[in-house]
Tab-separated table of C-alpha atoms in Angstrom:
chain	number	residue	atom	x	y	z
W	765	MET	CA	-17.961	-6.257	-13.790
W	766	THR	CA	-14.686	-4.353	-13.284
W	767	SER	CA	-12.682	-6.251	-10.138
W	768	ARG	CA	-11.275	-4.351	-7.403
W	769	ARG	CA	-7.637	-4.509	-8.539
W	770	SER	CA	-8.127	-3.625	-12.167
W	771	ALA	CA	-10.775	-0.490	-11.048
W	772	LEU	CA	-7.877	0.282	-8.340
W	773	SER	CA	-5.242	1.101	-11.151
W	774	LEU	CA	-7.658	2.906	-13.737
W	775	LEU	CA	-8.531	5.500	-10.948
W	776	ALA	CA	-5.081	5.945	-10.222
W	777	GLY	CA	-5.060	5.816	-6.403
W	778	ALA	CA	-8.596	7.496	-5.883
W	779	GLY	CA	-8.496	4.418	-3.303
W	780	ALA	CA	-12.429	3.905	-4.977
W	781	ALA	CA	-11.730	0.494	-5.576
W	782	LEU	CA	-12.370	-1.307	-2.535
W	783	ALA	CA	-14.566	1.378	-0.766
W	784	VAL	CA	-17.293	4.124	-1.901
W	785	GLY	CA	-15.463	6.834	-3.678
W	786	VAL	CA	-14.062	8.616	-6.702
W	787	PRO	CA	-10.542	10.868	-7.676
W	788	SER	CA	-11.429	13.776	-5.202
W	789	ALA	CA	-10.555	16.912	-6.363
W	790	HIS	CA	-7.596	17.773	-4.623
W	791	ALA	CA	-6.179	14.642	-7.216
W	792	ARG	CA	-7.725	16.827	-10.274
W	793	THR	CA	-6.228	19.924	-9.328
W	794	ALA	CA	-3.118	18.971	-7.466
W	795	GLY	CA	-0.850	20.132	-10.883
W	796	PRO	CA	2.436	21.793	-10.766
W	797	ARG	CA	2.087	21.464	-6.711
W	798	PRO	CA	1.727	17.820	-6.122
W	799	PHE	CA	2.699	18.706	-2.323
W	800	GLY	CA	-0.183	21.650	-2.177
W	801	ARG	CA	0.544	23.370	1.102
W	802	HIS	CA	3.575	20.908	2.618
W	803	GLY	CA	6.156	22.394	-0.050
W	804	SER	CA	8.331	21.027	-1.976
W	805	PRO	CA	12.090	20.077	-2.900
W	806	ALA	CA	12.707	24.080	-3.724
W	807	ARG	CA	10.392	24.914	-0.752
W	808	ARG	CA	11.222	22.181	1.822
W	809	LEU	CA	9.778	22.624	4.953
W	810	ASP	CA	12.426	22.050	6.812
W	811	ALA	CA	15.606	19.191	5.828
W	812	ARG	CA	13.752	16.470	7.621
W	813	THR	CA	11.102	16.727	5.342
W	814	LEU	CA	11.152	14.349	1.969
W	815	TYR	CA	9.416	14.668	-1.011
W	816	VAL	CA	7.390	11.450	-2.528
W	817	ASP	CA	6.044	11.577	-6.462
W	818	PRO	CA	5.283	8.782	-8.971
W	819	HIS	CA	5.906	11.413	-11.568
W	820	GLY	CA	9.399	12.459	-10.096
W	821	ARG	CA	8.742	16.105	-9.431
W	822	GLY	CA	10.148	15.037	-5.452
W	823	ASP	CA	13.053	13.634	-4.191
W	824	HIS	CA	11.877	10.301	-4.484
W	825	THR	CA	8.856	8.870	-6.580
W	826	ASP	CA	8.286	5.609	-4.601
W	827	VAL	CA	7.709	5.076	-0.814
W	828	ARG	CA	10.699	2.435	0.040
W	829	SER	CA	13.279	4.575	-1.242
W	830	ALA	CA	12.088	7.233	0.324
W	831	LEU	CA	12.000	5.111	3.793
W	832	ASP	CA	15.632	3.788	2.846
W	833	ALA	CA	16.820	7.370	2.690
W	834	ALA	CA	14.860	9.280	6.043
W	835	THR	CA	17.359	7.906	8.097
W	836	GLY	CA	16.820	8.169	11.874
W	837	THR	CA	14.129	9.523	13.398
W	838	GLY	CA	11.650	12.477	13.434
W	839	ARG	CA	11.391	12.403	9.784
W	840	THR	CA	8.868	13.447	7.110
W	841	LEU	CA	7.549	11.942	4.185
W	842	VAL	CA	4.584	14.018	2.392
W	843	ILE	CA	3.465	11.761	-0.376
W	844	ALA	CA	2.184	13.209	-3.726
W	845	PRO	CA	-1.569	11.734	-5.025
W	846	GLY	CA	-0.983	8.294	-6.854
W	847	THR	CA	-1.391	4.744	-5.803
W	848	TYR	CA	2.167	2.822	-4.302
W	849	ARG	CA	2.430	-0.812	-5.149
W	850	GLY	CA	4.570	-2.898	-3.024
W	851	PRO	CA	4.894	-3.793	0.368
W	852	VAL	CA	6.691	-1.517	2.736
W	853	THR	CA	8.502	-1.272	6.139
W	854	VAL	CA	8.610	0.653	8.554
W	855	PRO	CA	11.120	-0.609	10.761
W	856	ALA	CA	11.883	0.168	14.693
W	857	ASP	CA	14.583	3.098	13.712
W	858	ARG	CA	12.443	5.003	12.266
W	859	ALA	CA	10.865	6.280	15.459
W	860	GLY	CA	8.686	9.276	15.368
W	861	LEU	CA	8.216	9.512	11.365
W	862	THR	CA	5.350	11.007	9.870
W	863	LEU	CA	3.575	9.837	6.598
W	864	ILE	CA	1.619	13.117	5.152
W	865	GLY	CA	-1.008	12.289	2.222
W	866	ALA	CA	-0.406	15.857	-0.079
W	867	SER	CA	-3.698	15.994	-1.267
W	868	GLY	CA	-5.705	16.309	2.237
W	869	ASP	CA	-7.967	13.404	1.201
W	870	ALA	CA	-7.219	10.211	0.919
W	871	ARG	CA	-8.500	8.652	-1.361
W	872	ASP	CA	-5.631	10.234	-3.280
W	873	THR	CA	-2.964	8.722	-2.023
W	874	VAL	CA	-2.872	4.783	-2.450
W	875	LEU	CA	-0.326	2.231	-0.577
W	876	VAL	CA	-1.119	-0.864	-2.019
W	877	HIS	CA	-0.021	-4.279	-2.529
W	878	ASP	CA	-1.832	-8.126	-2.826
W	879	ASN	CA	-0.511	-11.173	-0.636
W	880	ALA	CA	-1.894	-13.161	1.292
W	881	ALA	CA	-1.173	-15.744	4.157
W	882	GLY	CA	-0.962	-18.654	1.122
W	883	THR	CA	1.213	-16.362	-0.819
W	884	PRO	CA	4.667	-18.875	-1.528
W	885	LYS	CA	7.403	-16.802	-0.111
W	886	PRO	CA	10.237	-15.978	-3.115
W	887	ASP	CA	12.244	-18.762	-1.996
W	888	GLY	CA	10.056	-21.289	-1.919
W	889	SER	CA	10.564	-21.883	1.827
W	890	GLY	CA	6.622	-21.701	2.446
W	891	THR	CA	4.058	-19.771	2.079
W	892	LEU	CA	4.176	-15.575	3.833
W	893	GLY	CA	1.735	-16.185	6.790
W	894	THR	CA	-0.773	-13.296	7.573
W	895	SER	CA	1.983	-11.248	9.099
W	896	GLY	CA	4.056	-11.644	5.822
W	897	SER	CA	0.924	-10.694	3.536
W	898	ALA	CA	0.948	-7.103	5.012
W	899	THR	CA	1.548	-4.473	2.434
W	900	VAL	CA	2.651	-2.260	5.240
W	901	THR	CA	4.224	-3.073	8.838
W	902	VAL	CA	5.229	-0.395	10.610
W	903	GLN	CA	7.770	-1.630	14.008
W	904	ALA	CA	9.175	2.048	14.934
W	905	ALA	CA	7.537	3.988	17.624
W	906	GLY	CA	6.036	7.328	17.529
W	907	LEU	CA	4.090	7.358	13.966
W	908	THR	CA	1.899	9.494	13.120
W	909	ALA	CA	0.174	8.986	9.682
W	910	ARG	CA	-2.800	11.199	7.502
W	911	ASP	CA	-4.853	11.646	4.952
W	912	LEU	CA	-3.289	8.303	3.246
W	913	THR	CA	-5.145	4.674	1.943
W	914	PHE	CA	-3.683	1.979	3.294
W	915	ALA	CA	-5.076	-1.160	1.057
W	916	ASN	CA	-4.815	-4.932	0.155
W	917	ASP	CA	-6.285	-5.664	-3.030
W	918	TRP	CA	-6.033	-9.770	-3.027
W	919	LEU	CA	-8.517	-12.022	-3.852
W	920	ARG	CA	-10.340	-14.909	-3.134
W	921	SER	CA	-12.094	-14.979	-5.985
W	922	ASP	CA	-8.894	-14.879	-7.989
W	923	ASN	CA	-7.538	-17.103	-6.004
W	924	PRO	CA	-9.874	-20.034	-5.262
W	925	GLU	CA	-6.911	-22.860	-4.150
W	926	TYR	CA	-5.771	-20.656	-1.215
W	927	THR	CA	-6.639	-21.620	2.031
W	928	GLY	CA	-4.289	-18.811	3.423
W	929	THR	CA	-7.280	-16.030	3.051
W	930	GLN	CA	-5.824	-13.408	5.283
W	931	ALA	CA	-4.468	-10.185	3.478
W	932	VAL	CA	-3.815	-7.868	5.499
W	933	ALA	CA	-3.801	-3.892	4.676
W	934	ILE	CA	-1.305	-2.509	7.484
W	935	LYS	CA	-0.120	-4.176	10.340
W	936	VAL	CA	0.727	-1.833	13.011
W	937	GLN	CA	3.378	-2.496	15.962
W	938	GLY	CA	5.430	0.421	17.369
W	939	ASP	CA	3.528	2.410	20.611
W	940	ARG	CA	2.270	5.761	19.988
W	941	SER	CA	1.019	4.942	16.479
W	942	ALA	CA	-1.143	7.587	15.766
W	943	PHE	CA	-3.619	7.645	12.004
W	944	TYR	CA	-5.999	10.632	11.476
W	945	GLY	CA	-8.427	10.501	8.187
W	946	CYS	CA	-6.679	7.259	6.789
W	947	ARG	CA	-8.822	4.352	5.199
W	948	PHE	CA	-8.070	1.138	5.265
W	949	LEU	CA	-9.124	-1.619	2.824
W	950	GLY	CA	-8.793	-5.295	2.048
W	951	HIS	CA	-11.218	-8.265	3.211
W	952	GLN	CA	-10.067	-10.438	5.596
W	953	ASP	CA	-7.596	-9.193	8.754
W	954	THR	CA	-7.859	-5.884	6.882
W	955	LEU	CA	-6.072	-3.843	10.432
W	956	TYR	CA	-3.290	-5.636	12.440
W	957	ALA	CA	-3.066	-3.680	15.584
W	958	ASP	CA	-0.221	-5.238	17.008
W	959	SER	CA	2.422	-4.716	19.218
W	960	LEU	CA	6.705	-5.873	18.991
W	961	SER	CA	6.065	-8.881	21.530
W	962	LEU	CA	3.839	-10.079	23.915
W	963	THR	CA	5.078	-8.088	26.935
W	964	ALA	CA	4.662	-5.029	25.140
W	965	PHE	CA	1.596	-3.043	25.262
W	966	ALA	CA	1.512	-0.922	22.289
W	967	ARG	CA	-0.635	2.035	22.065
W	968	GLN	CA	-2.378	2.916	19.016
W	969	TYR	CA	-4.973	6.050	18.226
W	970	TYR	CA	-7.435	5.978	14.952
W	971	ARG	CA	-9.175	9.161	14.871
W	972	ASP	CA	-11.445	9.678	11.702
W	973	CYS	CA	-10.598	6.538	9.856
W	974	TYR	CA	-12.546	4.369	7.415
W	975	VAL	CA	-11.808	0.663	7.733
W	976	GLU	CA	-13.596	-2.109	5.463
W	977	GLY	CA	-13.471	-5.958	5.500
W	978	ASP	CA	-14.906	-9.390	5.883
W	979	VAL	CA	-13.348	-11.675	8.235
W	980	ASP	CA	-11.911	-10.618	11.356
W	981	PHE	CA	-10.996	-7.188	9.539
W	982	VAL	CA	-9.640	-4.943	12.676
W	983	PHE	CA	-7.447	-7.621	14.979
W	984	GLY	CA	-4.780	-7.652	17.684
W	985	ARG	CA	-3.222	-7.085	21.122
W	986	ALA	CA	-2.375	-3.845	20.741
W	987	THR	CA	-4.126	-1.196	23.438
W	988	ALA	CA	-5.917	0.963	20.761
W	989	VAL	CA	-8.509	3.635	20.644
W	990	TYR	CA	-11.094	4.310	17.579
W	991	ASP	CA	-12.611	7.415	17.979
W	992	ARG	CA	-15.020	8.256	15.036
W	993	CYS	CA	-14.583	5.627	12.421
W	994	HIS	CA	-16.629	3.704	10.551
W	995	PHE	CA	-16.016	0.090	9.767
W	996	ARG	CA	-17.783	-1.325	7.130
W	997	THR	CA	-18.572	-5.160	6.163
W	998	LEU	CA	-18.676	-6.196	3.017
W	999	THR	CA	-20.871	-7.971	0.636
W	1000	ARG	CA	-20.125	-11.894	0.241
W	1001	THR	CA	-20.899	-14.150	-2.438
W	1002	ASP	CA	-18.506	-17.741	-1.307
W	1003	LEU	CA	-20.823	-18.503	1.473
W	1004	ALA	CA	-23.815	-19.739	1.300
W	1005	SER	CA	-24.711	-19.082	4.961
W	1006	VAL	CA	-24.399	-16.521	7.920
W	1007	PRO	CA	-22.518	-14.949	9.447
W	1008	TYR	CA	-20.457	-13.413	6.955
W	1009	GLY	CA	-17.841	-12.249	8.969
W	1010	PHE	CA	-16.443	-10.538	11.484
W	1011	VAL	CA	-15.546	-6.865	12.650
W	1012	PHE	CA	-13.083	-7.255	15.829
W	1013	ALA	CA	-10.935	-9.860	16.916
W	1014	PRO	CA	-8.989	-9.009	19.937
W	1015	SER	CA	-6.387	-10.578	21.211
W	1016	THR	CA	-5.493	-8.706	24.198
W	1017	ALA	CA	-2.542	-10.205	26.155
W	1018	GLY	CA	-3.914	-11.396	29.611
W	1019	ALA	CA	-1.970	-8.729	31.688
W	1020	ASN	CA	-2.660	-5.884	29.376
W	1021	PRO	CA	-5.712	-3.730	31.007
W	1022	HIS	CA	-6.790	-2.590	28.025
W	1023	GLY	CA	-7.353	-3.942	24.448
W	1024	PHE	CA	-9.458	-2.415	21.430
W	1025	LEU	CA	-11.581	0.854	22.336
W	1026	VAL	CA	-14.113	1.759	20.291
W	1027	LEU	CA	-16.486	5.215	20.759
W	1028	ARG	CA	-18.430	7.889	18.670
W	1029	SER	CA	-17.748	5.761	15.983
W	1030	ARG	CA	-20.108	3.743	13.317
W	1031	VAL	CA	-20.937	0.223	11.995
W	1032	THR	CA	-22.024	-0.167	8.571
W	1033	SER	CA	-22.365	-2.983	5.760
W	1034	THR	CA	-22.778	-3.281	2.168
W	1035	ALA	CA	-24.887	-7.273	3.600
W	1036	PRO	CA	-27.430	-8.404	3.900
W	1037	ASP	CA	-29.212	-7.186	7.281
W	1038	ALA	CA	-27.744	-9.948	10.525
W	1039	TYR	CA	-25.231	-11.228	7.921
W	1040	TYR	CA	-22.293	-10.014	11.109
W	1041	LYS	CA	-21.215	-10.502	13.866
W	1042	LEU	CA	-19.424	-7.585	15.944
W	1043	ALA	CA	-16.881	-9.500	17.650
W	1044	ARG	CA	-14.985	-12.583	18.661
W	1045	PRO	CA	-11.911	-13.269	20.195
W	1046	TRP	CA	-9.132	-14.910	19.084
W	1047	VAL	CA	-6.834	-16.623	21.892
W	1048	PRO	CA	-3.698	-17.819	19.328
W	1049	SER	CA	-1.291	-20.392	19.617
W	1050	SER	CA	1.414	-17.994	20.680
W	1051	ASP	CA	-0.414	-16.899	24.235
W	1052	LEU	CA	-2.638	-19.436	25.534
W	1053	THR	CA	-2.722	-17.090	28.243
W	1054	ALA	CA	-4.457	-13.953	25.874
W	1055	HIS	CA	-7.875	-12.265	27.523
W	1056	PRO	CA	-9.043	-10.477	25.143
W	1057	MET	CA	-10.804	-7.201	25.601
W	1058	LEU	CA	-13.284	-5.068	23.424
W	1059	THR	CA	-15.164	-2.252	24.761
W	1060	VAL	CA	-17.817	-0.615	22.264
W	1061	ARG	CA	-19.474	2.481	23.537
W	1062	ASP	CA	-21.528	5.618	22.429
W	1063	THR	CA	-21.510	3.640	19.117
W	1064	TYR	CA	-23.771	2.854	16.131
W	1065	LEU	CA	-24.789	-0.020	14.880
W	1066	GLY	CA	-26.511	-1.223	11.716
W	1067	PRO	CA	-28.363	-3.587	10.667
W	1068	GLY	CA	-25.396	-5.853	9.474
W	1069	ILE	CA	-24.897	-6.774	12.830
W	1070	ASP	CA	-26.433	-9.215	14.385
W	1071	ALA	CA	-28.238	-7.799	17.659
W	1072	GLU	CA	-29.461	-11.842	18.597
W	1073	THR	CA	-26.435	-12.808	19.568
W	1074	PRO	CA	-23.907	-10.044	18.145
W	1075	TYR	CA	-20.742	-12.514	20.042
W	1076	ALA	CA	-19.021	-15.452	18.698
W	1077	ASP	CA	-16.136	-18.060	19.590
W	1078	MET	CA	-13.070	-18.323	17.283
W	1079	SER	CA	-12.690	-21.622	19.374
W	1080	ALA	CA	-14.829	-22.859	21.883
W	1081	ASP	CA	-11.882	-23.658	23.948
W	1082	PHE	CA	-12.384	-20.211	24.723
W	1083	PRO	CA	-15.822	-18.637	24.592
W	1084	TRP	CA	-16.118	-14.947	24.454
W	1085	GLN	CA	-18.322	-15.165	27.464
W	1086	GLU	CA	-15.284	-15.412	29.679
W	1087	GLN	CA	-13.229	-12.393	28.015
W	1088	ARG	CA	-13.212	-9.278	28.517
W	1089	PHE	CA	-16.264	-8.062	26.323
W	1090	ALA	CA	-18.324	-4.949	26.951
W	1091	GLU	CA	-20.938	-2.495	25.215
W	1092	HIS	CA	-22.231	1.003	26.681
W	1093	ARG	CA	-25.439	3.231	25.131
W	1094	ASN	CA	-24.457	2.280	21.918
W	1095	THR	CA	-27.144	2.727	19.218
W	1096	GLY	CA	-28.445	1.876	15.593
W	1097	PRO	CA	-30.752	-1.492	14.892
W	1098	GLY	CA	-27.651	-3.732	15.449
W	1099	ALA	CA	-27.170	-2.239	18.765
W	1100	ARG	CA	-31.387	-3.321	19.673
W	1101	VAL	CA	-30.684	-5.811	23.551
W	1102	THR	CA	-33.403	-9.227	22.775
W	1103	ALA	CA	-31.655	-11.118	25.504
W	1104	PRO	CA	-29.225	-9.514	28.140
W	1105	ALA	CA	-26.766	-12.106	28.855
W	1106	ASP	CA	-25.651	-11.953	25.007
W	1107	ARG	CA	-24.993	-7.918	24.812
W	1108	PRO	CA	-22.691	-7.139	28.037
W	1109	GLN	CA	-23.383	-3.408	29.318
W	1110	LEU	CA	-20.771	-1.055	31.099
W	1111	SER	CA	-22.799	0.655	33.899
W	1112	ALA	CA	-21.972	4.770	33.527
W	1113	SER	CA	-19.964	4.220	36.456
W	1114	GLU	CA	-17.897	1.654	35.223
W	1115	ALA	CA	-18.217	3.841	31.760
W	1116	ARG	CA	-16.163	6.494	32.995
W	1117	ALA	CA	-13.189	4.402	33.038
W	1118	HIS	CA	-12.994	3.200	29.769
W	1119	THR	CA	-12.131	6.096	27.983
W	1120	PRO	CA	-9.027	7.209	25.351
W	1121	ALA	CA	-7.245	9.254	28.640
W	1122	GLY	CA	-7.062	5.695	30.957
W	1123	TRP	CA	-6.058	3.889	27.106
W	1124	LEU	CA	-3.930	5.882	26.629
W	1125	GLY	CA	-2.381	6.889	29.889
W	1126	ASP	CA	0.628	9.464	29.584
W	1127	TRP	CA	0.336	9.798	25.675
W	1128	ARG	CA	-1.901	12.165	24.583
W	1129	PRO	CA	-1.843	11.803	20.894
């Protein structure tokens, strides 16, 4: 059987190695116009736009060198179809950056690497840790990303000696970060929605995105809205019993009135029925005052979610019942309420405050 990593390389940017998909028509017909409707170095949309193409038809052949060149604020990188391997950081001084997958199909343009928390540091001083494993790290405020795949294709099966199996596809820390039509692929800790500090309440918006993984694969302390997104839980062959994993693991600061909001979305699974928990609270050692918050509303929960006990504890010291978990008007087999005490529900009046506008304040992405 072809491994995820080799499949990703063979498909050269389709992104199908970590999720269902085949090379799109956009990728097959890009030809002499790798940047589609977004101009080219010869017909630049504006002076602040740079073009990236692995075949040398742009200003740069890789994303990292393009970011190095995109100094200042308000820059745009148009990225041609291809697979771009290697860790990337968007530093804080690149505020207002826009990243665009040129084909309009996120499967075509993939930013990927294969570090894990247990990967040794090059200097031998220890291991990378969860944050250090990220393929992409966003520290800048005001980032907008469209039609891109962010992936981490590190595999437990290839590294059975590792105990640090977290492998982040993207860590987002900047305020006013928005993602449209993007894909986030990995296993454990795929999408790290975070902030720059315990007191920074970074706002993030994800629209029409796809996220897959197994353990805590959407996690962090950001104020994050997931609107019309698809969350896909993966089958695991290395476990003998349930649960296979957890979709959400918020670590919202106690002073932050807004954590994760999931609405008009769906949660599906490749795993057997009831093998996944919907969420568990994460109270990290760096912030023992965290008060994790998650609202899931108007969302389809497939049979992969354990309807009887959808929540679990990460630590007995911080039971999920004492956190800010709630649901409203969800549907599907995984949303069935059998024990009301295990499925806290918002009333209609309470739900009126759990909206993108309520979460994002004066920012309208």
